[in-house]
XYZ file of C-alpha atoms in Angstrom:
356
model
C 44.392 123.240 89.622
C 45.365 119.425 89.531
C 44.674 119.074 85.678
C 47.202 122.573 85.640
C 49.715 121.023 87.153
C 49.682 117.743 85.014
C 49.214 119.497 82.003
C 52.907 121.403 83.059
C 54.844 117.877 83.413
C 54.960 117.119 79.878
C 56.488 120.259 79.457
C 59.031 119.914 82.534
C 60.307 116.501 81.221
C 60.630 118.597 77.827
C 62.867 121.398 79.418
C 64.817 118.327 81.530
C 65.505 116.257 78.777
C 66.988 119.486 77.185
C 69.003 120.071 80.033
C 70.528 116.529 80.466
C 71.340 117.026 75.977
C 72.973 120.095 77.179
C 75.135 118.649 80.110
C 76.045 115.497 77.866
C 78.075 118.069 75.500
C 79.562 120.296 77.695
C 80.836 117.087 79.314
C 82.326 115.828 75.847
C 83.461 119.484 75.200
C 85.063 119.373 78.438
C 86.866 115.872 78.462
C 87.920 117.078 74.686
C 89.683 120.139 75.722
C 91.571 118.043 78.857
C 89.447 119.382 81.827
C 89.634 116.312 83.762
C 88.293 112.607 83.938
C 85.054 112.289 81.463
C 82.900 110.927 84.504
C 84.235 113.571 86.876
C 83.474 116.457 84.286
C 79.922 114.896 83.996
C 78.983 114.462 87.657
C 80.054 118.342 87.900
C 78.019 119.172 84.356
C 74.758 117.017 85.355
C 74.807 118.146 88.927
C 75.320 122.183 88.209
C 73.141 121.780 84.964
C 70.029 120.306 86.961
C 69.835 122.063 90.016
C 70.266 125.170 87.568
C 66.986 124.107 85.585
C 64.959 122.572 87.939
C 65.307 126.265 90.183
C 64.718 127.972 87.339
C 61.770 125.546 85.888
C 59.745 125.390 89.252
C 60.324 129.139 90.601
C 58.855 130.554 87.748
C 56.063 128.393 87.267
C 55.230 128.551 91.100
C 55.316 132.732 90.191
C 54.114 132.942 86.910
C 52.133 135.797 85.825
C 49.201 133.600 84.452
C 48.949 130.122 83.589
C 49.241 131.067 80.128
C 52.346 133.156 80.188
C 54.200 130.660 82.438
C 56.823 133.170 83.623
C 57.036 135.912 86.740
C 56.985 139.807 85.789
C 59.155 142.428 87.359
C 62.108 141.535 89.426
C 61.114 138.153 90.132
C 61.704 137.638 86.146
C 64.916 139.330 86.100
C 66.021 137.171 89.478
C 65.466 133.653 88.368
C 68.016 133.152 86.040
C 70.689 134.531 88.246
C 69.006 132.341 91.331
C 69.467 129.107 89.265
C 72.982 129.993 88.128
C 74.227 130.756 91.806
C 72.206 127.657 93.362
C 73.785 125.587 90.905
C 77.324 126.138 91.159
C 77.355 126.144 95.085
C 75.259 122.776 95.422
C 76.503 121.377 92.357
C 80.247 121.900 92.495
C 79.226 120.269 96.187
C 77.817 117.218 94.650
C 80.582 117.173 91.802
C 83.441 117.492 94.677
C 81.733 114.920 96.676
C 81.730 112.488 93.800
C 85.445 112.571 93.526
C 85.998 111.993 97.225
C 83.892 108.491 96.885
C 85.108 107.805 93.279
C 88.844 108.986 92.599
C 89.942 109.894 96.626
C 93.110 109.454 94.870
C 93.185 112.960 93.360
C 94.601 115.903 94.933
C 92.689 118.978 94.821
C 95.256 120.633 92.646
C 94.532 117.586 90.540
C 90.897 118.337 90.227
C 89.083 119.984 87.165
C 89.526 123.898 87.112
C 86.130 125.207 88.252
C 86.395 128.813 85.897
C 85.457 126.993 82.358
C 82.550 125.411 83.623
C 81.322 128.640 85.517
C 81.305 130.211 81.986
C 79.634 127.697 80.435
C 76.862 127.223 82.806
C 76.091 130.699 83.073
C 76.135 131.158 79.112
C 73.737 128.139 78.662
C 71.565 128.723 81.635
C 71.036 132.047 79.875
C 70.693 130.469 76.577
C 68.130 128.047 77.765
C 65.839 130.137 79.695
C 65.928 132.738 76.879
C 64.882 129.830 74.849
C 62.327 128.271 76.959
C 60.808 132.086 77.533
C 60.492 132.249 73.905
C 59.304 129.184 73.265
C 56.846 129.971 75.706
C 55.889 133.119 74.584
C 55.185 132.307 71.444
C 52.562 129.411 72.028
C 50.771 131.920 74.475
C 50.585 133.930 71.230
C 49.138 130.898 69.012
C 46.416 130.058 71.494
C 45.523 133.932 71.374
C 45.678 134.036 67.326
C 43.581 131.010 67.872
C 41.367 132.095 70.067
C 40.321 135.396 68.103
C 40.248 132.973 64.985
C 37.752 130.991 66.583
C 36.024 134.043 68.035
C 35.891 135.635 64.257
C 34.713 132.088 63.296
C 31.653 132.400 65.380
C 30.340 136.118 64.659
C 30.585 134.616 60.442
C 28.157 131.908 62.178
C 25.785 134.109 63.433
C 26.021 136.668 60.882
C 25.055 134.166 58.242
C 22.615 132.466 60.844
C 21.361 136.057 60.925
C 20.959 136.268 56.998
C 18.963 132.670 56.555
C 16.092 133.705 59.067
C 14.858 136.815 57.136
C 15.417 134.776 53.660
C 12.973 132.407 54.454
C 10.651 134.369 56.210
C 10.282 136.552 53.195
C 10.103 133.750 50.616
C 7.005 132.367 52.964
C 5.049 135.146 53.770
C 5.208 135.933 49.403
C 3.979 132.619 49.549
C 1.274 133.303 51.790
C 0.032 136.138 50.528
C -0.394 134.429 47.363
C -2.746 132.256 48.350
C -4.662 134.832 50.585
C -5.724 136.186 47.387
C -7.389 132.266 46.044
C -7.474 130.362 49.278
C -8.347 132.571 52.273
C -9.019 129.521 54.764
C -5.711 127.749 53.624
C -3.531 131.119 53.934
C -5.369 131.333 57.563
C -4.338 127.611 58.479
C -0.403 128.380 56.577
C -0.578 131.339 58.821
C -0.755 129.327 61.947
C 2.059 126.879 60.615
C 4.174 130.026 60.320
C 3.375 131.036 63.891
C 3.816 127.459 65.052
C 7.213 127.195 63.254
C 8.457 130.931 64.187
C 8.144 130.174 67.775
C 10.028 126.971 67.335
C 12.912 128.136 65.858
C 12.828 131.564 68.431
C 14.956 129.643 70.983
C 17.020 127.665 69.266
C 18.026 129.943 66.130
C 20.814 132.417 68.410
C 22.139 129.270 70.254
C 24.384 128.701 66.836
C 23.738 124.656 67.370
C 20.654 122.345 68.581
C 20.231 118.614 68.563
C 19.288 116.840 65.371
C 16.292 115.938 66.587
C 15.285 119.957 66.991
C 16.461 119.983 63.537
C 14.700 117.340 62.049
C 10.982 119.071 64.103
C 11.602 122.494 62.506
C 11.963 120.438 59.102
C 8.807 118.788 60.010
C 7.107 122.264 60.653
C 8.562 123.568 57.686
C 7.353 121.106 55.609
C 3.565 121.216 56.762
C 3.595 125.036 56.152
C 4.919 124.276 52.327
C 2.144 121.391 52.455
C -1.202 123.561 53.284
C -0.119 125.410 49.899
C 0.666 122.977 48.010
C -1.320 119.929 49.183
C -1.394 116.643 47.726
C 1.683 117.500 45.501
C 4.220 117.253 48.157
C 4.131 114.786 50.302
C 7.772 114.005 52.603
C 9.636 111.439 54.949
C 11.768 112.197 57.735
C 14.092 109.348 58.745
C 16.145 109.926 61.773
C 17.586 107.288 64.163
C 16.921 107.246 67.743
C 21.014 106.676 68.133
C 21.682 110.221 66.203
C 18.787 112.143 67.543
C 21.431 113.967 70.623
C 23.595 114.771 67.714
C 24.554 118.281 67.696
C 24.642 120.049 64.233
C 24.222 123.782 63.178
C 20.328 125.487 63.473
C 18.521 125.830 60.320
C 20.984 123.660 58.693
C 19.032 121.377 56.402
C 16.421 123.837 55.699
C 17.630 125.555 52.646
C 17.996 122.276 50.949
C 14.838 121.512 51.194
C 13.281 124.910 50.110
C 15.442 124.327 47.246
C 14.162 121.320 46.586
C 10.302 122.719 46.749
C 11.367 125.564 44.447
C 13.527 123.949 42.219
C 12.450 120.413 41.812
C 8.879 120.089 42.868
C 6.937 123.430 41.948
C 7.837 122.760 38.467
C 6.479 119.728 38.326
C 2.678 119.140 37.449
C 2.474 116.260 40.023
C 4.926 117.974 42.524
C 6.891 115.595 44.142
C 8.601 114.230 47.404
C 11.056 114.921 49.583
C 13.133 112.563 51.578
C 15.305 113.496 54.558
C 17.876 110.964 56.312
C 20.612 110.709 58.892
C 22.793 108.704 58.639
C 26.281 107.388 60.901
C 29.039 106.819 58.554
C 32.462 105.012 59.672
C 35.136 106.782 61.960
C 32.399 108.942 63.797
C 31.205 110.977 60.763
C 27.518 111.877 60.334
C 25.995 112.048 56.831
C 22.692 114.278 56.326
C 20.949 113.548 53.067
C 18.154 115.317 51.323
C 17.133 113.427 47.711
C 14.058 114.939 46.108
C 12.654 113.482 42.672
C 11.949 116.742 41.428
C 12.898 118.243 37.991
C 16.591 117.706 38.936
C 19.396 120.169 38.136
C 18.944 121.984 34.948
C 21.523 120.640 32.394
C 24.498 122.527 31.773
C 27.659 121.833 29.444
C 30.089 123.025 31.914
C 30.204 120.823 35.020
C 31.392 123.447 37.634
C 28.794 125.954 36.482
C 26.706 127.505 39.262
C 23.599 126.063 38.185
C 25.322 122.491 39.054
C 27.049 123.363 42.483
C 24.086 125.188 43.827
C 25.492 128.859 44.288
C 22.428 130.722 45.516
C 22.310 132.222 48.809
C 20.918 129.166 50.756
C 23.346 126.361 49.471
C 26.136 129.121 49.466
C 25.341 129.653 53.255
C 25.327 125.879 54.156
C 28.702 126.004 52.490
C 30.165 128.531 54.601
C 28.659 127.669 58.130
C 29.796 123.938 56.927
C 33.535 125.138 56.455
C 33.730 128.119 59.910
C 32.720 125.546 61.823
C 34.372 121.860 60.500
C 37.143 122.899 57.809
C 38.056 120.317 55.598
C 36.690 117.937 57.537
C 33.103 118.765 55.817
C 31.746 117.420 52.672
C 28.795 119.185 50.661
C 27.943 117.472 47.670
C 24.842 118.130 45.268
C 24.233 115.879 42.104
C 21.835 114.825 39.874
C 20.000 111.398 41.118
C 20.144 108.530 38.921
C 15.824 108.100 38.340
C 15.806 111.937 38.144
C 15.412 114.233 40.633
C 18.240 115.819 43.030
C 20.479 114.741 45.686
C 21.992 116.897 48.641
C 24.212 114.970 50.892
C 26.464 117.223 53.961
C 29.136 114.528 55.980
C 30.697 116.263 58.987
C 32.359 115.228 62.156
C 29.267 113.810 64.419
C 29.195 116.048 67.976
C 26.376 114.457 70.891
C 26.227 116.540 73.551
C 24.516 115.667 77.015
């Protein structure tokens, strides 16, 4: 309730400073059109104008219909605006005509600034401003709903496409598997228990939509054995995570396409197979950089630079792309390139997030 209330002021010294602009001019419109001494008129202006606002301003926050629409329904609504006007010309034209007594006792009453003009004026902007202020108001209660669903659409993509990865590499292993059953039987039996190991790993964590990056980088490390057992002394890996970025928060299942396409597409080809290196890194102004640089076959050459075969367009990379831009914007980077001594690196940068 306390960090309510604070987050109103801002916008009461907003709607004051508003109303002290809009008793300035009627004051110079006033003194302009001969209604009177220029201090008189705006005693009479700042007094009428601020009781006006501030009965306005606090009744319908202290009966507003929720603490997003910031204004009373039903009569109490319709009743404010009239409440403010009334309460402001009685006590105001009090304070105005008790000014005068202490600062010009010299003027007669008859002498005094006709009261009609400024009646009209501070019931058209009281009106005005309220209107304005409801509208106003309205209309961020709207943005923080379009933003809400936004976000809310934002997060179903997430788990849709979280929902696509899992099956995708489930189906590319178990091929794998039953390859070797067919050459290898004891090897598919201890790639079998991998899978288990690494299916009831991931179980938890997978619907949660984020994990830390140490969860990440274990499920990479389970991953990576099950590729191992089949392909053995050809691919060999390194996991380098900090003990500083291991509470960092980042997507599930986020690095793992890279590094099946690294296996697929860079070591598998290769007689000798390869290896695979995985890093986090913390870059400057609180960005996190997660790297994976293989020294595969590389990417197959192409003479147009933006071809698909260079920006990594199949379903994996095209997935980290999406989840990467739902969930950070343009604040994410995904970047795939050729390594200089051959091979391929994969490098995401993304706002860092540690959570307790």
């Amino acid at each position: 309730m306390a960090s309510m209330q604070l987050a109103l002021f801002p916008t009461l010294l907003r709607h004051g400073a508003i109303t002290v602009t809009a008793c300035l001019l009627i004051t110079g419109a006033l003194t302009a059109l001969g209604q009177g001494l220029w201090d008189v008129n705006l005693a009479y202006s700042l007094a009428i104008g601020l009781i006006s606002w501030l009965t306005i301003d606090l009744a319908r926050l202290r009966w507003r219909e929720s603490d997003a629409i910031a204004w009373p329904r039903g009569a109490k609504g319709l009743a404010l605006v009239p409440l403010g006007i009334v309460l402001g010309l009685i006590l105001g034209s009090s304070l105005g005509r008790l000014y005068v007594q202490q600062r010009h006792p010299e003027l007669q009453a008859a002498a005094q600034p006709s009261l009609w003009l400024p009646v009209l004026i501070t019931i058209g902007t009281s009106i005005a401003m309220s209107w304005g202020f409801y509208v106003v108001g309205k209309a961020r209660h709207l943005q923080v709903k379009a933003e809400q669903a936004q976000r809310q659409a934002a997060e179903a993509r997430l788990s849709q496409l979280q929902a696509q990865l899992e099956p995708h590499m489930l189906f590319n292993t178990l091929a794998n598997l039953r390859a070797l059953i067919a050459c290898d039987a004891p090897r598919a039996e201890q790639m079998l228990d991998h899978l288990i190991a690494y299916l009831r790993a991931t179980l938890a964590g997978s619907r949660s939509g984020t994990h830390s990056l140490e969860a990440e980088f274990a499920l990479l490390g389970d991953y990576l054995a099950l590729m191992q057992v089949r392909m053995g002394a050809r691919l060999s890996y390194t996991l380098d995570l900090p003990a500083e970025l291991r509470d960092a928060h980042v997507p599930t299942l986020l690095l793992q396409p890279l590094v099946e396409n690294s296996i697929r597409h860079g070591l598998e080809p290769q007689l000798a197979g390869g290896h695979i290196r995985v890093t986090a890194v913390l870059l400057d102004g609180g960005r996190l950089e997660l790297k994976v640089v293989d020294n595969g076959c590389g990417l197959p050459a192409s003479p147009h630079p933006a071809s698909k075969s260079n920006t990594g367009s199949g379903f994996g990379l095209q997935q980290i792309r999406e989840r990467l831009a739902t969930r950070y914007g343009d604040q994410a980077t995904f970047k795939l390139i050729a390594a200089s001594a051959g091979g391929t690196s994969a490098s995401l940068i993304f706002p860092l997030k540690i959570e307790p």
